[in-house]
PDB file of C-alpha atoms in Angstrom:
ATOM      1  CA  UNK Q 278       0.217 127.326 146.071  1.00 80.00           C
ATOM      2  CA  UNK Q 279       1.050 124.005 147.308  1.00 83.00           C
ATOM      3  CA  UNK Q 280       3.745 121.746 148.075  1.00 87.00           C
ATOM      4  CA  UNK Q 281       3.741 118.194 148.812  1.00 86.00           C
ATOM      5  CA  UNK Q 282       5.183 116.089 151.592  1.00 87.00           C
ATOM      6  CA  UNK Q 283       8.413 113.797 149.881  1.00 85.00           C
ATOM      7  CA  UNK Q 284       7.905 111.063 152.168  1.00 87.00           C
ATOM      8  CA  UNK Q 285       4.317 110.456 152.684  1.00 87.00           C
ATOM      9  CA  UNK Q 286       2.500 112.680 149.690  1.00 85.00           C
ATOM     10  CA  UNK Q 287       0.154 114.753 151.672  1.00 86.00           C
ATOM     11  CA  UNK Q 288       0.183 117.777 149.850  1.00 86.00           C
ATOM     12  CA  UNK Q 289       0.080 121.079 151.696  1.00 82.00           C
ATOM     13  CA  UNK Q 290      -1.131 124.321 151.070  1.00 84.00           C
ATOM     14  CA  UNK Q 291       1.285 127.085 151.239  1.00 77.00           C
ATOM     15  CA  UNK Q 292       1.767 130.631 151.908  1.00 81.00           C
ATOM     16  CA  UNK Q 293       4.264 133.400 151.147  1.00 78.00           C
ATOM     17  CA  UNK Q 294       4.366 134.148 155.023  1.00 78.00           C
ATOM     18  CA  UNK Q 295       4.890 130.350 155.804  1.00 78.00           C
ATOM     19  CA  UNK Q 296       7.827 130.351 152.921  1.00 74.00           C
ATOM     20  CA  UNK Q 297       9.333 133.756 154.604  1.00 76.00           C
ATOM     21  CA  UNK Q 298       8.803 132.494 158.139  1.00 78.00           C
ATOM     22  CA  UNK Q 299      10.104 128.916 157.802  1.00 78.00           C
ATOM     23  CA  UNK Q 300      12.466 129.902 154.820  1.00 78.00           C
ATOM     24  CA  UNK Q 301      11.449 127.499 152.752  1.00 79.00           C
ATOM     25  CA  UNK Q 302      11.278 124.993 155.341  1.00 85.00           C
ATOM     26  CA  UNK Q 303       8.069 122.952 156.019  1.00 83.00           C
ATOM     27  CA  UNK Q 304       6.788 120.177 158.884  1.00 82.00           C
ATOM     28  CA  UNK Q 305       5.069 117.794 156.931  1.00 87.00           C
ATOM     29  CA  UNK Q 306       1.598 117.745 159.472  1.00 84.00           C
ATOM     30  CA  UNK Q 307       1.008 114.169 158.725  1.00 87.00           C
ATOM     31  CA  UNK Q 308       4.445 111.972 159.349  1.00 86.00           C
ATOM     32  CA  UNK Q 309       6.178 115.228 160.907  1.00 84.00           C
ATOM     33  CA  UNK Q 310       9.091 115.152 158.738  1.00 84.00           C
ATOM     34  CA  UNK Q 311      10.728 118.571 157.912  1.00 84.00           C
ATOM     35  CA  UNK Q 312      11.294 119.379 154.101  1.00 82.00           C
ATOM     36  CA  UNK Q 313      12.395 121.639 151.656  1.00 83.00           C
ATOM     37  CA  UNK Q 314       8.655 123.365 150.587  1.00 78.00           C
ATOM     38  CA  UNK Q 315      10.249 124.683 147.513  1.00 79.00           C
ATOM     39  CA  UNK Q 316      11.989 122.002 146.099  1.00 79.00           C
ATOM     40  CA  UNK Q 317       8.216 120.556 145.500  1.00 77.00           C
ATOM     41  CA  UNK Q 318       6.415 124.056 145.145  1.00 80.00           C
ATOM     42  CA  UNK Q 319       3.419 123.685 142.948  1.00 81.00           C
ATOM     43  CA  UNK Q 320       1.060 126.658 141.246  1.00 78.00           C
ATOM     44  CA  UNK Q 321      -2.190 123.861 141.894  1.00 77.00           C
ATOM     45  CA  UNK Q 322      -3.033 121.163 143.939  1.00 71.00           C
ATOM     46  CA  UNK Q 323      -3.421 118.610 141.336  1.00 72.00           C
ATOM     47  CA  UNK Q 324      -0.102 119.860 139.777  1.00 67.00           C
ATOM     48  CA  UNK Q 325       1.214 119.317 143.624  1.00 60.00           C
ATOM     49  CA  UNK Q 326      -0.938 115.711 144.091  1.00 61.00           C
ATOM     50  CA  UNK Q 327       1.537 114.272 141.173  1.00 60.00           C
ATOM     51  CA  UNK Q 328       4.177 111.515 142.659  1.00 57.00           C
ATOM     52  CA  UNK Q 329       7.215 113.507 143.017  1.00 51.00           C
ATOM     53  CA  UNK Q 330      10.543 111.803 140.974  1.00 53.00           C
ATOM     54  CA  UNK Q 331      12.517 109.712 142.792  1.00 52.00           C
ATOM     55  CA  UNK Q 332      16.040 111.488 143.098  1.00 52.00           C
ATOM     56  CA  UNK Q 333      18.876 109.752 143.764  1.00 51.00           C
ATOM     57  CA  UNK Q 334      21.842 110.665 145.868  1.00 52.00           C
ATOM     58  CA  UNK Q 335      25.892 110.009 146.524  1.00 56.00           C
ATOM     59  CA  UNK Q 336      24.460 108.579 149.900  1.00 53.00           C
ATOM     60  CA  UNK Q 337      21.548 106.771 148.846  1.00 58.00           C
ATOM     61  CA  UNK Q 338      21.425 102.455 148.798  1.00 61.00           C
ATOM     62  CA  UNK Q 339      20.231 102.321 145.447  1.00 58.00           C
ATOM     63  CA  UNK Q 340      19.551  98.871 144.756  1.00 60.00           C
ATOM     64  CA  UNK Q 341      20.986  97.860 141.763  1.00 58.00           C
ATOM     65  CA  UNK Q 342      18.713  95.309 139.165  1.00 59.00           C
ATOM     66  CA  UNK Q 343      19.216  91.541 139.086  1.00 63.00           C
ATOM     67  CA  UNK Q 344      22.653  90.484 138.083  1.00 63.00           C
ATOM     68  CA  UNK Q 345      20.923  87.093 137.401  1.00 69.00           C
ATOM     69  CA  UNK Q 346      20.333  88.371 133.821  1.00 76.00           C
ATOM     70  CA  UNK Q 347      24.172  89.213 132.946  1.00 79.00           C
ATOM     71  CA  UNK Q 348      25.018  86.163 134.664  1.00 78.00           C
ATOM     72  CA  UNK Q 349      22.763  84.484 132.090  1.00 82.00           C
ATOM     73  CA  UNK Q 350      24.078  86.872 129.392  1.00 80.00           C
ATOM     74  CA  UNK Q 351      27.439  86.398 129.863  1.00 79.00           C
ATOM     75  CA  UNK Q 352      27.167  81.845 129.747  1.00 80.00           C
ATOM     76  CA  UNK Q 353      25.050  81.969 126.446  1.00 82.00           C
ATOM     77  CA  UNK Q 354      27.750  84.294 125.276  1.00 83.00           C
ATOM     78  CA  UNK Q 355      30.563  82.237 125.778  1.00 81.00           C
ATOM     79  CA  UNK Q 356      28.566  78.859 124.868  1.00 73.00           C
ATOM     80  CA  UNK Q 357      27.810  81.330 121.054  1.00 76.00           C
ATOM     81  CA  UNK Q 358      31.716  81.807 121.185  1.00 69.00           C
ATOM     82  CA  UNK Q 359      32.712  78.344 122.199  1.00 65.00           C
ATOM     83  CA  UNK Q 360      30.150  76.594 119.126  1.00 65.00           C
ATOM     84  CA  UNK Q 361      31.503  79.427 116.244  1.00 70.00           C
ATOM     85  CA  UNK Q 362      34.967  78.567 116.903  1.00 62.00           C
ATOM     86  CA  UNK Q 363      33.893  74.562 116.810  1.00 63.00           C
ATOM     87  CA  UNK Q 364      32.198  75.358 114.039  1.00 63.00           C
ATOM     88  CA  UNK Q 365      35.008  77.135 112.220  1.00 67.00           C
ATOM     89  CA  UNK Q 366      37.867  75.769 114.008  1.00 74.00           C
ATOM     90  CA  UNK Q 367      37.386  72.825 114.845  1.00 79.00           C
ATOM     91  CA  UNK Q 368      39.137  70.420 112.746  1.00 88.00           C
ATOM     92  CA  UNK Q 369      42.242  72.739 113.084  1.00 90.00           C
ATOM     93  CA  UNK Q 370      42.311  72.580 116.835  1.00 90.00           C
ATOM     94  CA  UNK Q 371      41.722  68.829 117.082  1.00 91.00           C
ATOM     95  CA  UNK Q 372      44.686  68.514 114.301  1.00 94.00           C
ATOM     96  CA  UNK Q 373      47.149  70.751 116.724  1.00 93.00           C
ATOM     97  CA  UNK Q 374      48.760  67.876 118.584  1.00 92.00           C
ATOM     98  CA  UNK Q 375      49.567  70.292 121.722  1.00 92.00           C
ATOM     99  CA  UNK Q 376      45.500  70.499 121.752  1.00 91.00           C
ATOM    100  CA  UNK Q 377      45.106  67.157 121.111  1.00 93.00           C
ATOM    101  CA  UNK Q 378      45.440  65.803 124.632  1.00 92.00           C
ATOM    102  CA  UNK Q 379      43.206  67.192 126.077  1.00 91.00           C
ATOM    103  CA  UNK Q 380      40.328  67.027 123.858  1.00 90.00           C
ATOM    104  CA  UNK Q 381      40.258  63.164 124.485  1.00 88.00           C
ATOM    105  CA  UNK Q 382      40.147  63.595 127.502  1.00 90.00           C
ATOM    106  CA  UNK Q 383      37.361  66.355 127.047  1.00 87.00           C
ATOM    107  CA  UNK Q 384      35.840  63.781 124.623  1.00 87.00           C
ATOM    108  CA  UNK Q 385      36.157  60.660 126.943  1.00 85.00           C
ATOM    109  CA  UNK Q 386      33.092  61.359 128.998  1.00 86.00           C
ATOM    110  CA  UNK Q 387      30.999  62.665 126.872  1.00 84.00           C
ATOM    111  CA  UNK Q 388      31.584  59.597 124.386  1.00 85.00           C
ATOM    112  CA  UNK Q 389      32.137  62.265 121.574  1.00 85.00           C
ATOM    113  CA  UNK Q 390      34.757  61.333 118.542  1.00 86.00           C
ATOM    114  CA  UNK Q 391      37.462  63.721 117.452  1.00 91.00           C
ATOM    115  CA  UNK Q 392      37.869  64.072 113.695  1.00 94.00           C
ATOM    116  CA  UNK Q 393      40.580  61.280 112.341  1.00 95.00           C
ATOM    117  CA  UNK Q 394      44.749  62.741 113.360  1.00 97.00           C
ATOM    118  CA  UNK Q 395      46.260  63.058 110.281  1.00 97.00           C
ATOM    119  CA  UNK Q 396      49.562  64.238 109.602  1.00 96.00           C
ATOM    120  CA  UNK Q 397      51.853  63.244 106.504  1.00 96.00           C
ATOM    121  CA  UNK Q 398      54.872  65.122 107.765  1.00 95.00           C
ATOM    122  CA  UNK Q 399      54.640  62.253 110.725  1.00 97.00           C
ATOM    123  CA  UNK Q 400      54.314  59.801 108.064  1.00 97.00           C
ATOM    124  CA  UNK Q 401      58.056  58.436 107.140  1.00 96.00           C
ATOM    125  CA  UNK Q 402      58.664  55.547 104.084  1.00 96.00           C
ATOM    126  CA  UNK Q 403      61.339  53.265 105.260  1.00 94.00           C
ATOM    127  CA  UNK Q 404      61.701  52.038 102.133  1.00 93.00           C
ATOM    128  CA  UNK Q 405      60.387  51.356  98.810  1.00 95.00           C
ATOM    129  CA  UNK Q 406      60.549  49.440  95.639  1.00 96.00           C
ATOM    130  CA  UNK Q 407      58.874  48.647  92.455  1.00 96.00           C
ATOM    131  CA  UNK Q 408      60.314  45.315  90.771  1.00 96.00           C
ATOM    132  CA  UNK Q 409      59.621  42.882  87.667  1.00 95.00           C
ATOM    133  CA  UNK Q 410      58.418  39.376  88.655  1.00 96.00           C
ATOM    134  CA  UNK Q 411      58.251  36.532  86.096  1.00 95.00           C
ATOM    135  CA  UNK Q 412      55.022  36.850  84.642  1.00 94.00           C
ATOM    136  CA  UNK Q 413      56.174  40.611  83.728  1.00 91.00           C
ATOM    137  CA  UNK Q 414      53.686  42.326  86.329  1.00 96.00           C
ATOM    138  CA  UNK Q 415      55.322  44.233  88.544  1.00 97.00           C
ATOM    139  CA  UNK Q 416      55.282  43.666  92.476  1.00 97.00           C
ATOM    140  CA  UNK Q 417      55.233  47.492  94.388  1.00 97.00           C
ATOM    141  CA  UNK Q 418      56.205  47.622  98.018  1.00 97.00           C
ATOM    142  CA  UNK Q 419      57.033  49.816 100.950  1.00 96.00           C
ATOM    143  CA  UNK Q 420      57.575  50.248 104.720  1.00 97.00           C
ATOM    144  CA  UNK Q 421      56.338  53.319 106.018  1.00 97.00           C
ATOM    145  CA  UNK Q 422      55.826  54.158 110.199  1.00 97.00           C
ATOM    146  CA  UNK Q 423      53.413  56.577 112.333  1.00 97.00           C
ATOM    147  CA  UNK Q 424      55.954  58.707 114.244  1.00 96.00           C
ATOM    148  CA  UNK Q 425      53.215  61.135 114.856  1.00 96.00           C
ATOM    149  CA  UNK Q 426      51.731  60.842 118.846  1.00 94.00           C
ATOM    150  CA  UNK Q 427      48.322  59.308 118.377  1.00 95.00           C
ATOM    151  CA  UNK Q 428      47.136  56.832 116.095  1.00 96.00           C
ATOM    152  CA  UNK Q 429      46.914  57.719 111.822  1.00 97.00           C
ATOM    153  CA  UNK Q 430      44.210  56.466 109.136  1.00 97.00           C
ATOM    154  CA  UNK Q 431      46.326  54.196 107.097  1.00 97.00           C
ATOM    155  CA  UNK Q 432      47.427  57.193 103.552  1.00 97.00           C
ATOM    156  CA  UNK Q 433      46.394  56.594  99.876  1.00 97.00           C
ATOM    157  CA  UNK Q 434      49.729  56.201  97.355  1.00 97.00           C
ATOM    158  CA  UNK Q 435      49.997  57.963  94.185  1.00 97.00           C
ATOM    159  CA  UNK Q 436      52.238  55.525  92.319  1.00 97.00           C
ATOM    160  CA  UNK Q 437      53.468  56.759  88.479  1.00 98.00           C
ATOM    161  CA  UNK Q 438      55.263  55.383  86.059  1.00 97.00           C
ATOM    162  CA  UNK Q 439      57.870  56.876  84.161  1.00 97.00           C
ATOM    163  CA  UNK Q 440      59.464  55.930  81.186  1.00 96.00           C
ATOM    164  CA  UNK Q 441      63.514  55.170  79.876  1.00 96.00           C
ATOM    165  CA  UNK Q 442      63.903  59.416  79.240  1.00 95.00           C
ATOM    166  CA  UNK Q 443      62.447  59.787  82.809  1.00 95.00           C
ATOM    167  CA  UNK Q 444      58.408  60.948  81.507  1.00 97.00           C
ATOM    168  CA  UNK Q 445      55.788  59.678  83.500  1.00 97.00           C
ATOM    169  CA  UNK Q 446      53.136  57.940  81.267  1.00 97.00           C
ATOM    170  CA  UNK Q 447      50.701  56.504  83.946  1.00 96.00           C
ATOM    171  CA  UNK Q 448      49.389  57.204  87.218  1.00 96.00           C
ATOM    172  CA  UNK Q 449      47.487  55.399  89.608  1.00 96.00           C
ATOM    173  CA  UNK Q 450      45.992  56.569  93.265  1.00 97.00           C
ATOM    174  CA  UNK Q 451      45.367  53.567  95.386  1.00 97.00           C
ATOM    175  CA  UNK Q 452      42.895  53.460  98.490  1.00 96.00           C
ATOM    176  CA  UNK Q 453      44.041  52.111 102.005  1.00 96.00           C
ATOM    177  CA  UNK Q 454      41.662  49.389 100.926  1.00 94.00           C
ATOM    178  CA  UNK Q 455      43.022  48.734  97.353  1.00 94.00           C
ATOM    179  CA  UNK Q 456      46.177  47.152  99.697  1.00 93.00           C
ATOM    180  CA  UNK Q 457      45.069  45.801 103.053  1.00 93.00           C
ATOM    181  CA  UNK Q 458      42.200  43.912 104.420  1.00 90.00           C
ATOM    182  CA  UNK Q 459      39.091  45.681 105.761  1.00 89.00           C
ATOM    183  CA  UNK Q 460      40.269  44.999 109.471  1.00 90.00           C
ATOM    184  CA  UNK Q 461      43.433  46.444 109.180  1.00 90.00           C
ATOM    185  CA  UNK Q 462      42.038  49.680 107.375  1.00 93.00           C
ATOM    186  CA  UNK Q 463      39.772  50.334 109.781  1.00 92.00           C
ATOM    187  CA  UNK Q 464      41.983  50.272 112.592  1.00 93.00           C
ATOM    188  CA  UNK Q 465      44.799  52.682 111.355  1.00 95.00           C
ATOM    189  CA  UNK Q 466      48.171  52.604 111.717  1.00 96.00           C
ATOM    190  CA  UNK Q 467      49.251  53.270 116.205  1.00 96.00           C
ATOM    191  CA  UNK Q 468      51.160  55.394 117.064  1.00 96.00           C
ATOM    192  CA  UNK Q 469      54.743  54.393 117.244  1.00 95.00           C
ATOM    193  CA  UNK Q 470      54.316  51.932 114.465  1.00 96.00           C
ATOM    194  CA  UNK Q 471      55.041  51.176 111.393  1.00 94.00           C
ATOM    195  CA  UNK Q 472      52.633  48.814 108.303  1.00 93.00           C
ATOM    196  CA  UNK Q 473      53.797  47.432 104.988  1.00 94.00           C
ATOM    197  CA  UNK Q 474      52.033  47.499 101.758  1.00 95.00           C
ATOM    198  CA  UNK Q 475      51.808  45.625  99.119  1.00 95.00           C
ATOM    199  CA  UNK Q 476      50.651  46.058  95.464  1.00 96.00           C
ATOM    200  CA  UNK Q 477      50.379  43.735  92.377  1.00 95.00           C
ATOM    201  CA  UNK Q 478      50.838  46.293  89.624  1.00 96.00           C
ATOM    202  CA  UNK Q 479      49.202  44.655  86.085  1.00 95.00           C
ATOM    203  CA  UNK Q 480      52.458  45.282  83.071  1.00 93.00           C
ATOM    204  CA  UNK Q 481      52.306  48.069  80.772  1.00 94.00           C
ATOM    205  CA  UNK Q 482      52.744  49.120  76.871  1.00 93.00           C
ATOM    206  CA  UNK Q 483      55.003  51.433  77.442  1.00 95.00           C
ATOM    207  CA  UNK Q 484      58.375  50.164  78.894  1.00 94.00           C
ATOM    208  CA  UNK Q 485      59.035  50.803  82.735  1.00 95.00           C
ATOM    209  CA  UNK Q 486      61.868  52.685  83.447  1.00 95.00           C
ATOM    210  CA  UNK Q 487      60.659  54.458  86.869  1.00 96.00           C
ATOM    211  CA  UNK Q 488      58.576  55.256  89.528  1.00 97.00           C
ATOM    212  CA  UNK Q 489      57.355  57.692  91.611  1.00 97.00           C
ATOM    213  CA  UNK Q 490      55.186  57.703  94.826  1.00 97.00           C
ATOM    214  CA  UNK Q 491      53.527  59.783  97.547  1.00 96.00           C
ATOM    215  CA  UNK Q 492      51.405  59.515 100.469  1.00 97.00           C
ATOM    216  CA  UNK Q 493      48.287  61.429 100.437  1.00 96.00           C
ATOM    217  CA  UNK Q 494      45.240  62.221 102.820  1.00 95.00           C
TER     218      UNK Q 494
END
């Protein structure tokens, strides 16, 4: 029978008398380590020469794997999650008044641009009128105010004409460039500011008994 020193891996010949005398313990002649010969006993010298499997005990100082890979993986996972949120929910988040100021501060040093803030609920119609002019055309006028904390684009206007029975017989959607100069359209409506809308409507064949209008984005 043969055994192997767990420290220097030297192979030793082992007899039954040695096991009985030393109660299975053996001193390595090469490194003088006392070890349990029974734990590493083999039938042949070739088997004893195999490198023993490493065993770990609770008191062993086990070297953990490099945690740098885990840190990199966590960072990449976080970036991927943020990218997914930005892709699927980015526009909705940019339109949230609670998050908008923080996003503007974040974008300022990065030189990025947020989508225009649009909230029709924060555009208030101050007044509107639809009156006949001497040339038989009509003048549509309205004043709107931006109650938001952020600049908003000028809205489109859907104007609907009614006959004297109150039935709609014509409607048209006017874009901002239809009622404002190009430079005004580009600047938008500043926070807590107002704007006037003036449109000339050609007289329709059907007599106009009334009108409605709504703001649109």
